[in-house]
PDB file of C-alpha atoms in Angstrom:
ATOM      1  CA  MET A   1      31.962  22.230  54.714  1.00 51.00           C
ATOM      2  CA  GLY A   2      34.998  23.870  53.278  1.00 51.00           C
ATOM      3  CA  GLY A   3      36.297  20.489  52.076  1.00 50.00           C
ATOM      4  CA  GLU A   4      33.106  19.792  50.175  1.00 50.00           C
ATOM      5  CA  ARG A   5      33.382  23.068  48.294  1.00 51.00           C
ATOM      6  CA  ARG A   6      36.899  22.320  47.258  1.00 50.00           C
ATOM      7  CA  ALA A   7      35.947  18.861  45.994  1.00 49.00           C
ATOM      8  CA  LEU A   8      33.105  20.298  43.904  1.00 52.00           C
ATOM      9  CA  SER A   9      35.096  23.203  42.515  1.00 52.00           C
ATOM     10  CA  GLY A  10      38.308  21.275  42.010  1.00 55.00           C
ATOM     11  CA  ALA A  11      39.064  18.296  39.800  1.00 59.00           C
ATOM     12  CA  ALA A  12      36.316  15.727  39.351  1.00 58.00           C
ATOM     13  CA  PRO A  13      36.668  12.599  41.443  1.00 57.00           C
ATOM     14  CA  LYS A  14      37.965   9.580  39.593  1.00 63.00           C
ATOM     15  CA  MET A  15      35.225   7.134  38.468  1.00 59.00           C
ATOM     16  CA  THR A  16      35.768   3.419  38.276  1.00 58.00           C
ATOM     17  CA  LEU A  17      33.998   1.353  35.623  1.00 58.00           C
ATOM     18  CA  ILE A  18      32.659  -1.969  36.855  1.00 53.00           C
ATOM     19  CA  PRO A  19      32.286  -4.772  34.291  1.00 57.00           C
ATOM     20  CA  ALA A  20      28.732  -6.078  33.795  1.00 56.00           C
ATOM     21  CA  LEU A  21      29.483  -9.456  35.393  1.00 53.00           C
ATOM     22  CA  ALA A  22      30.876  -7.767  38.489  1.00 53.00           C
ATOM     23  CA  LEU A  23      27.765  -5.572  38.620  1.00 53.00           C
ATOM     24  CA  VAL A  24      25.553  -8.671  38.575  1.00 54.00           C
ATOM     25  CA  GLU A  25      27.608 -10.152  41.393  1.00 56.00           C
ATOM     26  CA  LEU A  26      27.386  -6.912  43.401  1.00 56.00           C
ATOM     27  CA  ALA A  27      23.685  -6.309  42.788  1.00 57.00           C
ATOM     28  CA  GLY A  28      22.588  -9.910  43.061  1.00 59.00           C
ATOM     29  CA  ALA A  29      20.724 -12.002  40.482  1.00 59.00           C
ATOM     30  CA  GLY A  30      17.247 -10.842  41.576  1.00 61.00           C
ATOM     31  CA  SER A  31      18.114  -7.145  41.581  1.00 61.00           C
ATOM     32  CA  PRO A  32      15.473  -4.812  40.128  1.00 59.00           C
ATOM     33  CA  PHE A  33      18.202  -2.960  38.215  1.00 56.00           C
ATOM     34  CA  ILE A  34      19.373  -6.111  36.469  1.00 55.00           C
ATOM     35  CA  GLU A  35      15.791  -7.166  35.679  1.00 58.00           C
ATOM     36  CA  TRP A  36      15.064  -3.694  34.274  1.00 54.00           C
ATOM     37  CA  THR A  37      18.103  -3.693  31.984  1.00 55.00           C
ATOM     38  CA  MET A  38      17.302  -7.199  30.730  1.00 55.00           C
ATOM     39  CA  ALA A  39      13.669  -6.217  30.095  1.00 55.00           C
ATOM     40  CA  ALA A  40      14.786  -3.122  28.207  1.00 54.00           C
ATOM     41  CA  LYS A  41      17.041  -5.218  25.979  1.00 55.00           C
ATOM     42  CA  THR A  42      14.234  -7.703  25.333  1.00 54.00           C
ATOM     43  CA  GLN A  43      11.698  -4.985  24.502  1.00 54.00           C
ATOM     44  CA  LYS A  44      14.085  -3.281  22.115  1.00 53.00           C
ATOM     45  CA  SER A  45      14.707  -6.450  20.118  1.00 52.00           C
ATOM     46  CA  VAL A  46      10.992  -7.262  19.996  1.00 53.00           C
ATOM     47  CA  LEU A  47      10.146  -3.773  18.734  1.00 56.00           C
ATOM     48  CA  GLU A  48      12.766  -3.972  16.011  1.00 62.00           C
ATOM     49  CA  ALA A  49      11.704  -7.444  14.876  1.00 61.00           C
ATOM     50  CA  GLU A  50       7.979  -6.677  14.496  1.00 66.00           C
ATOM     51  CA  ARG A  51       7.571  -4.583  11.361  1.00 70.00           C
ATOM     52  CA  THR A  52       4.468  -5.893   9.677  1.00 81.00           C
ATOM     53  CA  ARG A  53       2.210  -4.241   7.154  1.00 86.00           C
ATOM     54  CA  THR A  54      -1.529  -4.458   7.408  1.00 90.00           C
ATOM     55  CA  ALA A  55      -3.214  -6.045   4.425  1.00 90.00           C
ATOM     56  CA  LEU A  56      -5.800  -4.192   2.408  1.00 91.00           C
ATOM     57  CA  PRO A  57      -9.375  -5.295   3.102  1.00 92.00           C
ATOM     58  CA  PRO A  58     -10.947  -7.688   0.586  1.00 96.00           C
ATOM     59  CA  MET A  59     -12.932  -5.849  -2.067  1.00 98.00           C
ATOM     60  CA  PHE A  60     -16.444  -6.717  -3.265  1.00 98.00           C
ATOM     61  CA  LYS A  61     -18.275  -5.885  -6.496  1.00 98.00           C
ATOM     62  CA  VAL A  62     -21.811  -4.540  -6.194  1.00 98.00           C
ATOM     63  CA  LEU A  63     -23.914  -5.854  -9.087  1.00 98.00           C
ATOM     64  CA  LEU A  64     -27.371  -5.051 -10.407  1.00 98.00           C
ATOM     65  CA  LEU A  65     -29.235  -7.975 -11.975  1.00 98.00           C
ATOM     66  CA  ASN A  66     -31.677  -7.697 -14.844  1.00 97.00           C
ATOM     67  CA  ASP A  67     -35.400  -8.340 -14.462  1.00 96.00           C
ATOM     68  CA  ASP A  68     -38.331  -7.848 -16.813  1.00 94.00           C
ATOM     69  CA  TYR A  69     -40.310  -5.451 -14.583  1.00 97.00           C
ATOM     70  CA  THR A  70     -38.056  -2.682 -13.268  1.00 97.00           C
ATOM     71  CA  PRO A  71     -38.130   0.373 -15.566  1.00 97.00           C
ATOM     72  CA  MET A  72     -34.825   1.435 -17.098  1.00 97.00           C
ATOM     73  CA  GLU A  73     -35.296   4.973 -15.815  1.00 98.00           C
ATOM     74  CA  PHE A  74     -35.543   3.659 -12.230  1.00 98.00           C
ATOM     75  CA  VAL A  75     -32.238   1.760 -12.648  1.00 98.00           C
ATOM     76  CA  VAL A  76     -30.586   4.983 -13.867  1.00 98.00           C
ATOM     77  CA  LEU A  77     -31.983   6.817 -10.824  1.00 98.00           C
ATOM     78  CA  VAL A  78     -30.575   4.133  -8.469  1.00 98.00           C
ATOM     79  CA  LEU A  79     -27.142   4.344 -10.069  1.00 98.00           C
ATOM     80  CA  GLN A  80     -27.116   8.127  -9.802  1.00 98.00           C
ATOM     81  CA  ARG A  81     -28.385   8.270  -6.234  1.00 98.00           C
ATOM     82  CA  PHE A  82     -26.477   5.429  -4.559  1.00 98.00           C
ATOM     83  CA  PHE A  83     -23.329   5.190  -6.677  1.00 98.00           C
ATOM     84  CA  SER A  84     -22.759   8.898  -7.484  1.00 97.00           C
ATOM     85  CA  MET A  85     -22.764   8.405 -11.253  1.00 98.00           C
ATOM     86  CA  ASP A  86     -23.611  11.014 -13.839  1.00 97.00           C
ATOM     87  CA  ARG A  87     -26.512  10.331 -16.199  1.00 98.00           C
ATOM     88  CA  GLU A  88     -24.303   9.129 -19.067  1.00 98.00           C
ATOM     89  CA  GLN A  89     -22.357   6.608 -16.981  1.00 98.00           C
ATOM     90  CA  ALA A  90     -25.553   5.399 -15.265  1.00 98.00           C
ATOM     91  CA  THR A  91     -27.201   4.883 -18.646  1.00 98.00           C
ATOM     92  CA  ARG A  92     -24.213   2.853 -19.908  1.00 98.00           C
ATOM     93  CA  ILE A  93     -24.357   0.541 -16.890  1.00 98.00           C
ATOM     94  CA  MET A  94     -28.154   0.263 -17.107  1.00 98.00           C
ATOM     95  CA  LEU A  95     -27.829  -0.857 -20.758  1.00 98.00           C
ATOM     96  CA  LYS A  96     -25.154  -3.369 -19.759  1.00 98.00           C
ATOM     97  CA  VAL A  97     -27.537  -4.783 -17.119  1.00 97.00           C
ATOM     98  CA  HIS A  98     -30.350  -4.882 -19.692  1.00 97.00           C
ATOM     99  CA  ASN A  99     -28.268  -6.548 -22.438  1.00 97.00           C
ATOM    100  CA  GLU A 100     -25.924  -8.823 -20.475  1.00 97.00           C
ATOM    101  CA  GLY A 101     -28.084  -9.609 -17.456  1.00 97.00           C
ATOM    102  CA  ARG A 102     -25.850  -7.926 -14.875  1.00 97.00           C
ATOM    103  CA  GLY A 103     -23.654  -4.886 -14.443  1.00 98.00           C
ATOM    104  CA  VAL A 104     -21.008  -3.761 -11.968  1.00 98.00           C
ATOM    105  CA  CYS A 105     -21.973  -0.620 -10.036  1.00 97.00           C
ATOM    106  CA  GLY A 106     -18.717  -0.339  -8.096  1.00 97.00           C
ATOM    107  CA  VAL A 107     -16.060  -2.120  -6.056  1.00 98.00           C
ATOM    108  CA  PHE A 108     -15.970  -1.486  -2.294  1.00 98.00           C
ATOM    109  CA  PRO A 109     -14.791  -2.980   1.018  1.00 97.00           C
ATOM    110  CA  ARG A 110     -17.221  -5.535   2.464  1.00 97.00           C
ATOM    111  CA  ASP A 111     -19.084  -3.233   4.869  1.00 97.00           C
ATOM    112  CA  ILE A 112     -19.626  -0.484   2.324  1.00 97.00           C
ATOM    113  CA  ALA A 113     -20.707  -2.969  -0.360  1.00 98.00           C
ATOM    114  CA  ALA A 114     -23.202  -4.613   2.017  1.00 98.00           C
ATOM    115  CA  THR A 115     -24.606  -1.214   2.994  1.00 98.00           C
ATOM    116  CA  LYS A 116     -25.050  -0.175  -0.644  1.00 98.00           C
ATOM    117  CA  VAL A 117     -26.805  -3.471  -1.473  1.00 98.00           C
ATOM    118  CA  GLU A 118     -29.223  -2.975   1.427  1.00 98.00           C
ATOM    119  CA  LEU A 119     -29.904   0.648   0.483  1.00 98.00           C
ATOM    120  CA  VAL A 120     -30.656  -0.269  -3.137  1.00 98.00           C
ATOM    121  CA  LEU A 121     -32.888  -3.200  -2.170  1.00 98.00           C
ATOM    122  CA  SER A 122     -34.884  -1.178   0.351  1.00 98.00           C
ATOM    123  CA  PHE A 123     -35.250   1.724  -2.116  1.00 98.00           C
ATOM    124  CA  ALA A 124     -36.480  -0.692  -4.821  1.00 98.00           C
ATOM    125  CA  ARG A 125     -38.985  -2.325  -2.424  1.00 98.00           C
ATOM    126  CA  GLU A 126     -40.176   1.084  -1.288  1.00 98.00           C
ATOM    127  CA  HIS A 127     -40.960   1.938  -4.925  1.00 98.00           C
ATOM    128  CA  GLN A 128     -42.414  -1.562  -5.549  1.00 98.00           C
ATOM    129  CA  HIS A 129     -39.780  -2.723  -8.032  1.00 98.00           C
ATOM    130  CA  PRO A 130     -38.185  -6.197  -7.978  1.00 97.00           C
ATOM    131  CA  LEU A 131     -34.694  -4.863  -8.738  1.00 97.00           C
ATOM    132  CA  ALA A 132     -32.029  -7.313  -7.546  1.00 98.00           C
ATOM    133  CA  CYS A 133     -28.716  -6.089  -6.190  1.00 98.00           C
ATOM    134  CA  VAL A 134     -25.986  -8.444  -4.969  1.00 98.00           C
ATOM    135  CA  MET A 135     -22.334  -8.361  -4.030  1.00 98.00           C
ATOM    136  CA  GLU A 136     -19.538 -10.779  -4.843  1.00 97.00           C
ATOM    137  CA  GLU A 137     -15.865 -10.885  -3.974  1.00 96.00           C
ATOM    138  CA  SER A 138     -13.691  -9.423  -6.690  1.00 91.00           C
TER     139      SER A 138
END
């Protein structure tokens, strides 16, 4: 026991570096250590190589189409309720729909645009108006 204490408290034992090829020869080709170090090298290079950016989702315009039966005031109400517009902006878009036949209510990702179209159509049917609302890719 006394010898062990002296070795720990005294100078550090000399370490010998073994070249990688000699280590492979000592450990053997199927050694778990060698497989682990090779896997770590492979994973590191794969992680560095894969730096991709996700693309923005495609955007869709939600449009109201003109008809001869839906009251203008109802169109303004729809624009205020479902597209969070103030009265002035809703009136401008309603007049655009009335004069040009269609007007853009907003631009949204596909799911949100489809939901807004369905909400507007069901609200119009509920109030017995033939208001048409569609979406198209922008």
